PDB file of C-alpha atoms and ligand atoms in Angstrom:
ATOM      1  CA  MET A   9      -2.344  -5.677 -22.805  1.00  0.00           C
ATOM      2  CA  ARG A  10      -1.476  -7.056 -19.502  1.00  0.00           C
ATOM      3  CA  LEU A  11      -1.568  -3.512 -18.066  1.00  0.00           C
ATOM      4  CA  ARG A  12      -4.717  -3.053 -20.261  1.00  0.00           C
ATOM      5  CA  PHE A  13      -6.513  -5.704 -18.503  1.00  0.00           C
ATOM      6  CA  VAL A  14      -5.316  -4.589 -15.049  1.00  0.00           C
ATOM      7  CA  VAL A  15      -6.541  -1.360 -15.102  1.00  0.00           C
ATOM      8  CA  SER A  16     -10.514  -2.496 -17.349  1.00  0.00           C
ATOM      9  CA  LEU A  17     -10.374  -5.009 -13.945  1.00  0.00           C
ATOM     10  CA  LEU A  18      -9.842  -1.636 -12.066  1.00  0.00           C
ATOM     11  CA  ALA A  19     -12.970  -0.079 -13.917  1.00  0.00           C
ATOM     12  CA  LEU A  20     -15.228  -2.960 -13.271  1.00  0.00           C
ATOM     13  CA  LEU A  21     -14.167  -3.912  -9.215  1.00  0.00           C
ATOM     14  CA  ALA A  22     -14.183  -0.413  -8.763  1.00  0.00           C
ATOM     15  CA  SER A  23     -16.896   1.141  -6.549  1.00  0.00           C
ATOM     16  CA  PRO A  24     -17.726   4.982  -7.325  1.00  0.00           C
ATOM     17  CA  ALA A  25     -17.402   7.382  -4.029  1.00  0.00           C
ATOM     18  CA  ILE A  26     -18.481  11.055  -3.509  1.00  0.00           C
ATOM     19  CA  ALA A  27     -17.921  13.161  -6.749  1.00  0.00           C
ATOM     20  CA  GLY A  28     -17.816  10.160  -9.257  1.00  0.00           C
ATOM     21  CA  ASP A  29     -14.374   9.362  -7.370  1.00  0.00           C
ATOM     22  CA  ILE A  30     -12.604   5.768  -7.573  1.00  0.00           C
ATOM     23  CA  GLU A  31     -11.740   3.992  -4.920  1.00  0.00           C
ATOM     24  CA  PRO A  32     -10.342   0.545  -5.896  1.00  0.00           C
ATOM     25  CA  ARG A  33     -10.922  -2.607  -4.485  1.00  0.00           C
ATOM     26  CA  LEU A  34      -8.000  -5.433  -4.703  1.00  0.00           C
ATOM     27  CA  THR A  35      -7.576  -8.670  -4.035  1.00  0.00           C
ATOM     28  CA  LEU A  36      -4.591 -11.165  -4.742  1.00  0.00           C
ATOM     29  CA  PRO A  37      -5.508 -13.480  -7.656  1.00  0.00           C
ATOM     30  CA  ALA A  38      -8.019 -15.642  -8.088  1.00  0.00           C
ATOM     31  CA  GLY A  39      -6.833 -19.700  -6.405  1.00  0.00           C
ATOM     32  CA  ASN A  40      -4.284 -17.748  -4.455  1.00  0.00           C
ATOM     33  CA  HIS A  41      -5.352 -18.738  -1.204  1.00  0.00           C
ATOM     34  CA  ALA A  42      -2.184 -15.920   0.546  1.00  0.00           C
ATOM     35  CA  VAL A  43      -3.113 -13.046   2.530  1.00  0.00           C
ATOM     36  CA  ALA A  44      -0.781  -9.891   1.572  1.00  0.00           C
ATOM     37  CA  LEU A  45      -0.208  -7.406   3.923  1.00  0.00           C
ATOM     38  CA  THR A  46       0.386  -3.908   2.183  1.00  0.00           C
ATOM     39  CA  PHE A  47       1.398  -0.944   4.545  1.00  0.00           C
ATOM     40  CA  ASP A  48       1.494   2.590   4.262  1.00  0.00           C
ATOM     41  CA  ALA A  49       4.804   4.784   5.474  1.00  0.00           C
ATOM     42  CA  CYS A  50       3.125   8.786   4.357  1.00  0.00           C
ATOM     43  CA  SER A  51       5.024  10.926   6.597  1.00  0.00           C
ATOM     44  CA  GLY A  52       6.136  11.073   9.725  1.00  0.00           C
ATOM     45  CA  ALA A  53       8.819   8.110  11.783  1.00  0.00           C
ATOM     46  CA  VAL A  54       8.584   4.447  11.226  1.00  0.00           C
ATOM     47  CA  ASP A  55       6.775   1.801  13.558  1.00  0.00           C
ATOM     48  CA  GLU A  56       8.929  -0.572  15.056  1.00  0.00           C
ATOM     49  CA  ARG A  57       6.970  -2.453  16.987  1.00  0.00           C
ATOM     50  CA  ILE A  58       5.852  -3.800  13.143  1.00  0.00           C
ATOM     51  CA  LEU A  59       8.803  -4.097  11.713  1.00  0.00           C
ATOM     52  CA  ASP A  60      10.548  -6.030  14.807  1.00  0.00           C
ATOM     53  CA  GLU A  61       7.689  -8.152  13.849  1.00  0.00           C
ATOM     54  CA  LEU A  62       7.920  -8.819  10.101  1.00  0.00           C
ATOM     55  CA  ILE A  63      11.879  -9.574  10.288  1.00  0.00           C
ATOM     56  CA  ALA A  64      11.623 -11.883  13.450  1.00  0.00           C
ATOM     57  CA  ASP A  65       9.000 -13.812  12.157  1.00  0.00           C
ATOM     58  CA  ARG A  66      10.329 -13.329   8.658  1.00  0.00           C
ATOM     59  CA  VAL A  67       7.271 -12.824   6.747  1.00  0.00           C
ATOM     60  CA  PRO A  68       7.075 -11.225   3.544  1.00  0.00           C
ATOM     61  CA  ALA A  69       5.010  -7.573   3.291  1.00  0.00           C
ATOM     62  CA  THR A  70       4.592  -4.738   0.579  1.00  0.00           C
ATOM     63  CA  ILE A  71       5.381  -1.349   2.223  1.00  0.00           C
ATOM     64  CA  PHE A  72       4.521   2.018   0.526  1.00  0.00           C
ATOM     65  CA  VAL A  73       6.442   5.042   0.904  1.00  0.00           C
ATOM     66  CA  THR A  74       6.624   8.694   0.125  1.00  0.00           C
ATOM     67  CA  HIS A  75       9.499  10.311  -0.782  1.00  0.00           C
ATOM     68  CA  ARG A  76       8.612  12.491   2.187  1.00  0.00           C
ATOM     69  CA  TRP A  77       8.724   9.928   4.958  1.00  0.00           C
ATOM     70  CA  LEU A  78      12.493   8.373   3.482  1.00  0.00           C
ATOM     71  CA  LYS A  79      14.409  11.976   3.717  1.00  0.00           C
ATOM     72  CA  ARG A  80      13.590  11.572   7.683  1.00  0.00           C
ATOM     73  CA  ASN A  81      13.338   7.551   7.808  1.00  0.00           C
ATOM     74  CA  ALA A  82      17.233   6.686   6.818  1.00  0.00           C
ATOM     75  CA  SER A  83      17.650   4.420   9.185  1.00  0.00           C
ATOM     76  CA  ALA A  84      14.507   2.602   9.210  1.00  0.00           C
ATOM     77  CA  THR A  85      14.936   2.252   5.575  1.00  0.00           C
ATOM     78  CA  ALA A  86      18.404   0.813   5.849  1.00  0.00           C
ATOM     79  CA  ARG A  87      16.048  -1.896   7.510  1.00  0.00           C
ATOM     80  CA  LEU A  88      13.996  -2.043   4.879  1.00  0.00           C
ATOM     81  CA  LEU A  89      16.985  -2.545   2.386  1.00  0.00           C
ATOM     82  CA  ALA A  90      19.083  -4.670   4.984  1.00  0.00           C
ATOM     83  CA  HIS A  91      16.315  -7.661   4.477  1.00  0.00           C
ATOM     84  CA  ALA A  92      15.071  -6.816   0.910  1.00  0.00           C
ATOM     85  CA  ASP A  93      14.009 -10.764   0.661  1.00  0.00           C
ATOM     86  CA  LEU A  94      11.084  -9.179   3.022  1.00  0.00           C
ATOM     87  CA  PHE A  95       9.546  -6.275   1.553  1.00  0.00           C
ATOM     88  CA  GLU A  96       8.691  -5.316  -1.251  1.00  0.00           C
ATOM     89  CA  ILE A  97       9.101  -0.622  -1.132  1.00  0.00           C
ATOM     90  CA  GLU A  98       5.704   0.820  -3.939  1.00  0.00           C
ATOM     91  CA  ASN A  99       5.233   4.713  -4.674  1.00  0.00           C
ATOM     92  CA  HIS A 100       3.445   6.005  -1.998  1.00  0.00           C
ATOM     93  CA  GLY A 101       3.946   9.756  -3.992  1.00  0.00           C
ATOM     94  CA  GLU A 102       6.444  12.015  -3.155  1.00  0.00           C
ATOM     95  CA  ASN A 103       4.582  14.288  -1.099  1.00  0.00           C
ATOM     96  CA  HIS A 104       1.872  12.437   0.268  1.00  0.00           C
ATOM     97  CA  VAL A 105      -1.010  14.254  -2.459  1.00  0.00           C
ATOM     98  CA  PRO A 106      -4.667  12.400  -3.205  1.00  0.00           C
ATOM     99  CA  ALA A 107      -5.067  12.158  -7.186  1.00  0.00           C
ATOM    100  CA  ILE A 108      -7.879  13.708  -7.297  1.00  0.00           C
ATOM    101  CA  THR A 109      -8.252  16.581  -9.632  1.00  0.00           C
ATOM    102  CA  ASP A 110     -11.679  18.405  -9.112  1.00  0.00           C
ATOM    103  CA  ARG A 111     -11.620  19.690  -5.547  1.00  0.00           C
ATOM    104  CA  PRO A 112      -8.826  21.645  -3.501  1.00  0.00           C
ATOM    105  CA  THR A 113      -8.877  19.405  -0.554  1.00  0.00           C
ATOM    106  CA  VAL A 114      -9.960  15.649   0.967  1.00  0.00           C
ATOM    107  CA  PHE A 115      -9.840  14.055   4.035  1.00  0.00           C
ATOM    108  CA  GLY A 116      -8.855  17.499   4.576  1.00  0.00           C
ATOM    109  CA  LEU A 117      -5.557  17.003   2.820  1.00  0.00           C
ATOM    110  CA  PRO A 118      -5.250  19.247  -0.020  1.00  0.00           C
ATOM    111  CA  THR A 119      -5.307  17.555  -3.448  1.00  0.00           C
ATOM    112  CA  ALA A 120      -3.348  17.352  -6.480  1.00  0.00           C
ATOM    113  CA  GLY A 121      -6.034  19.428  -8.315  1.00  0.00           C
ATOM    114  CA  SER A 122      -4.162  18.211 -11.388  1.00  0.00           C
ATOM    115  CA  LEU A 123      -3.487  15.509 -13.825  1.00  0.00           C
ATOM    116  CA  SER A 124      -0.085  17.551 -13.673  1.00  0.00           C
ATOM    117  CA  ALA A 125       0.655  17.752 -10.189  1.00  0.00           C
ATOM    118  CA  VAL A 126      -1.046  13.769 -10.385  1.00  0.00           C
ATOM    119  CA  SER A 127       2.293  13.148 -12.990  1.00  0.00           C
ATOM    120  CA  GLN A 128       4.793  14.555 -10.770  1.00  0.00           C
ATOM    121  CA  GLU A 129       3.748  13.013  -8.109  1.00  0.00           C
ATOM    122  CA  VAL A 130       3.551   9.642  -9.350  1.00  0.00           C
ATOM    123  CA  THR A 131       6.966   9.766 -11.314  1.00  0.00           C
ATOM    124  CA  GLY A 132       8.859  11.580  -8.052  1.00  0.00           C
ATOM    125  CA  GLY A 133       8.185   9.197  -5.550  1.00  0.00           C
ATOM    126  CA  ALA A 134       8.991   6.762  -7.779  1.00  0.00           C
ATOM    127  CA  ALA A 135      12.011   8.057  -8.781  1.00  0.00           C
ATOM    128  CA  ALA A 136      12.884   8.336  -5.297  1.00  0.00           C
ATOM    129  CA  VAL A 137      11.764   4.342  -4.396  1.00  0.00           C
ATOM    130  CA  THR A 138      13.836   3.750  -7.505  1.00  0.00           C
ATOM    131  CA  ALA A 139      17.186   5.893  -6.109  1.00  0.00           C
ATOM    132  CA  ALA A 140      16.802   4.481  -2.060  1.00  0.00           C
ATOM    133  CA  PHE A 141      15.675   0.494  -3.187  1.00  0.00           C
ATOM    134  CA  GLY A 142      17.867   0.850  -6.741  1.00  0.00           C
ATOM    135  CA  ARG A 143      14.669  -1.200  -7.892  1.00  0.00           C
ATOM    136  CA  SER A 144      11.694   0.622  -9.748  1.00  0.00           C
ATOM    137  CA  PRO A 145       8.282   0.249  -8.454  1.00  0.00           C
ATOM    138  CA  ILE A 146       4.804  -1.049 -10.602  1.00  0.00           C
ATOM    139  CA  TRP A 147       2.192   0.105  -7.941  1.00  0.00           C
ATOM    140  CA  TYR A 148       0.766   3.200  -7.320  1.00  0.00           C
ATOM    141  CA  ARG A 149      -1.450   3.804  -4.096  1.00  0.00           C
ATOM    142  CA  ASP A 150      -1.960   7.618  -3.219  1.00  0.00           C
ATOM    143  CA  ALA A 151      -2.160   9.407  -0.107  1.00  0.00           C
ATOM    144  CA  SER A 152      -6.584   8.651   0.584  1.00  0.00           C
ATOM    145  CA  ALA A 153      -6.781   5.585  -1.227  1.00  0.00           C
ATOM    146  CA  ARG A 154      -9.389   7.120  -3.568  1.00  0.00           C
ATOM    147  CA  TYR A 155      -8.766   8.878  -7.273  1.00  0.00           C
ATOM    148  CA  SER A 156     -10.186  11.000 -10.057  1.00  0.00           C
ATOM    149  CA  ARG A 157     -10.935   8.852 -12.959  1.00  0.00           C
ATOM    150  CA  ASP A 158      -9.077  10.819 -15.256  1.00  0.00           C
ATOM    151  CA  ALA A 159      -6.386  10.455 -12.528  1.00  0.00           C
ATOM    152  CA  VAL A 160      -6.138   6.318 -12.636  1.00  0.00           C
ATOM    153  CA  LYS A 161      -6.413   6.471 -16.174  1.00  0.00           C
ATOM    154  CA  LEU A 162      -2.342   8.456 -16.091  1.00  0.00           C
ATOM    155  CA  ILE A 163      -1.556   6.518 -13.360  1.00  0.00           C
ATOM    156  CA  GLY A 164      -1.889   3.999 -15.531  1.00  0.00           C
ATOM    157  CA  GLN A 165      -0.610   5.385 -18.733  1.00  0.00           C
ATOM    158  CA  LEU A 166       3.042   5.997 -16.883  1.00  0.00           C
ATOM    159  CA  GLY A 167       2.989   2.153 -16.509  1.00  0.00           C
ATOM    160  CA  TYR A 168       1.759   1.592 -12.498  1.00  0.00           C
ATOM    161  CA  ARG A 169      -0.832  -0.429 -10.924  1.00  0.00           C
ATOM    162  CA  ILE A 170      -2.777   1.086  -8.447  1.00  0.00           C
ATOM    163  CA  ALA A 171      -3.041  -1.041  -5.876  1.00  0.00           C
ATOM    164  CA  GLY A 172      -5.909  -1.372  -3.468  1.00  0.00           C
ATOM    165  CA  TYR A 173      -7.224  -3.199  -0.605  1.00  0.00           C
ATOM    166  CA  SER A 174      -9.888  -5.417   0.252  1.00  0.00           C
ATOM    167  CA  LEU A 175      -9.563  -5.121   4.723  1.00  0.00           C
ATOM    168  CA  ASN A 176      -9.280  -1.883   5.607  1.00  0.00           C
ATOM    169  CA  ALA A 177      -6.724  -3.146   9.207  1.00  0.00           C
ATOM    170  CA  ASP A 178      -6.118   0.263  10.483  1.00  0.00           C
ATOM    171  CA  VAL A 179      -8.558   3.656   9.205  1.00  0.00           C
ATOM    172  CA  GLY A 180      -5.116   5.488   8.637  1.00  0.00           C
ATOM    173  CA  ALA A 181      -3.901   3.961  12.434  1.00  0.00           C
ATOM    174  CA  SER A 182      -6.095   5.533  14.539  1.00  0.00           C
ATOM    175  CA  LEU A 183      -8.384   2.661  15.594  1.00  0.00           C
ATOM    176  CA  PRO A 184      -7.470   1.242  19.064  1.00  0.00           C
ATOM    177  CA  ALA A 185      -4.931  -2.223  19.039  1.00  0.00           C
ATOM    178  CA  ALA A 186      -7.944  -4.497  19.958  1.00  0.00           C
ATOM    179  CA  ALA A 187      -9.905  -2.866  16.886  1.00  0.00           C
ATOM    180  CA  VAL A 188      -6.689  -2.943  14.371  1.00  0.00           C
ATOM    181  CA  SER A 189      -5.800  -7.074  15.732  1.00  0.00           C
ATOM    182  CA  LYS A 190      -9.769  -8.195  15.476  1.00  0.00           C
ATOM    183  CA  ARG A 191      -9.848  -6.948  11.735  1.00  0.00           C
ATOM    184  CA  ILE A 192      -6.044  -9.019  10.688  1.00  0.00           C
ATOM    185  CA  ARG A 193      -7.603 -11.779  12.292  1.00  0.00           C
ATOM    186  CA  MET A 194     -10.658 -12.076   9.726  1.00  0.00           C
ATOM    187  CA  ALA A 195      -8.859 -11.618   7.075  1.00  0.00           C
ATOM    188  CA  LYS A 196      -9.327 -14.528   4.398  1.00  0.00           C
ATOM    189  CA  PRO A 197      -8.226 -15.845   1.438  1.00  0.00           C
ATOM    190  CA  GLY A 198      -6.897 -13.804  -0.775  1.00  0.00           C
ATOM    191  CA  ASP A 199      -7.201 -10.928   1.184  1.00  0.00           C
ATOM    192  CA  VAL A 200      -5.086  -7.602   0.632  1.00  0.00           C
ATOM    193  CA  VAL A 201      -4.756  -5.819   4.391  1.00  0.00           C
ATOM    194  CA  ILE A 202      -4.024  -2.193   4.671  1.00  0.00           C
ATOM    195  CA  ALA A 203      -2.153  -0.222   7.283  1.00  0.00           C
ATOM    196  CA  HIS A 204       0.411   2.856   8.492  1.00  0.00           C
ATOM    197  CA  ILE A 205       4.218   2.080   9.041  1.00  0.00           C
ATOM    198  CA  ASN A 206       4.517   5.100  10.063  1.00  0.00           C
ATOM    199  CA  HIS A 207       2.554   6.089  13.403  1.00  0.00           C
ATOM    200  CA  PRO A 208       4.511   4.424  16.804  1.00  0.00           C
ATOM    201  CA  GLU A 209       3.019   6.166  19.156  1.00  0.00           C
ATOM    202  CA  ARG A 210      -0.049   5.015  18.816  1.00  0.00           C
ATOM    203  CA  PRO A 211      -1.991   2.277  19.345  1.00  0.00           C
ATOM    204  CA  ALA A 212      -2.409   0.821  15.959  1.00  0.00           C
ATOM    205  CA  GLY A 213       0.180  -0.883  15.639  1.00  0.00           C
ATOM    206  CA  ALA A 214       0.327  -3.078  19.224  1.00  0.00           C
ATOM    207  CA  GLY A 215      -2.762  -4.331  17.299  1.00  0.00           C
ATOM    208  CA  VAL A 216      -0.631  -5.315  13.937  1.00  0.00           C
ATOM    209  CA  VAL A 217       0.991  -6.546  15.372  1.00  0.00           C
ATOM    210  CA  GLU A 218      -1.010  -9.074  17.737  1.00  0.00           C
ATOM    211  CA  GLY A 219      -3.225  -9.390  14.050  1.00  0.00           C
ATOM    212  CA  ILE A 220       0.057 -11.104  12.287  1.00  0.00           C
ATOM    213  CA  LYS A 221       1.109 -13.084  15.342  1.00  0.00           C
ATOM    214  CA  ALA A 222      -2.888 -14.487  15.278  1.00  0.00           C
ATOM    215  CA  LEU A 223      -2.750 -15.666  11.281  1.00  0.00           C
ATOM    216  CA  LEU A 224       0.965 -16.501  11.430  1.00  0.00           C
ATOM    217  CA  ALA A 225      -0.587 -18.977  14.700  1.00  0.00           C
ATOM    218  CA  ARG A 226      -3.292 -19.822  11.968  1.00  0.00           C
ATOM    219  CA  GLY A 227      -0.881 -20.945   9.259  1.00  0.00           C
ATOM    220  CA  VAL A 228      -1.466 -18.363   6.447  1.00  0.00           C
ATOM    221  CA  ARG A 229       1.100 -17.571   4.214  1.00  0.00           C
ATOM    222  CA  PHE A 230       1.781 -14.303   3.647  1.00  0.00           C
ATOM    223  CA  GLU A 231       2.667 -12.906   0.029  1.00  0.00           C
ATOM    224  CA  ARG A 232       4.167  -9.559  -1.171  1.00  0.00           C
ATOM    225  CA  LEU A 233       1.938  -8.397  -4.417  1.00  0.00           C
ATOM    226  CA  ASP A 234       5.144  -8.621  -7.120  1.00  0.00           C
ATOM    227  CA  LEU A 235       4.833 -11.721  -6.510  1.00  0.00           C
ATOM    228  CA  ALA A 236       0.924 -12.494  -5.866  1.00  0.00           C
ATOM    229  CA  PHE A 237       0.776 -10.555  -9.146  1.00  0.00           C
ATOM    230  CA  ARG A 238       3.958 -12.474 -11.089  1.00  0.00           C
ATOM    231  CA  PRO A 239       3.030 -12.908 -14.803  1.00  0.00           C
ATOM    232  CA  PRO A 240       2.323 -16.642 -15.206  1.00  0.00           C
ATOM    233  CA  THR A 241       7.013 -17.702 -16.338  1.00  0.00           C
ATOM    234  CA  GLY A 242       7.144 -20.623 -19.225  1.00  0.00           C
TER     235      GLY A 242
HETATM  236 ZN1  LIG B 309      -0.570   7.466   3.759  1.00  0.00          ZN
END
């Protein structure tokens, strides 16, 4: 029931993109004035600048990891595990493959190309998260943050919510630090912010840290997706 509601909500919020893709927008439930920080760990390394800041100021965050990233970042995984009170770990796929079924590439990335490949990407990523963190993920975000319509339906049937966002902080860690910081400082209550935690070699991460510090100074409260979307108890 709840899942069906979320799926129809996503369909309602989705804006049509190229070739009928869905690029879901996500904000926190109405009345929640926190900001959700979500970070993608696609492949590559870990940005210690961001991880250090989150831990130092006890900022909760939701981190989407791929199996590919987990295999290469054992010590970062250990740090995430050591701060399980701060970090919710969710599924960014097995090999960072976009959930697109109707064409071979998107943004230069090879797509899944079929529903069976989408299924393998989702379930492979989920199994890796469960193995590493001892908790099954409930959210899925694919490699391009856009999805074919049949893939959206399948991911819902597999039991996962699709994690869109409402504020793109770093555009794939491609922006200069000042631009990233400015975008994060513009966060409004209820925003779900997306940024990347796997590019320590780029300037964007410094802007993420600056932006978070500015929001903290403003008294903004941060909340993870699992807690923000927790069903009411009692
Ligand atoms: Zn990614």
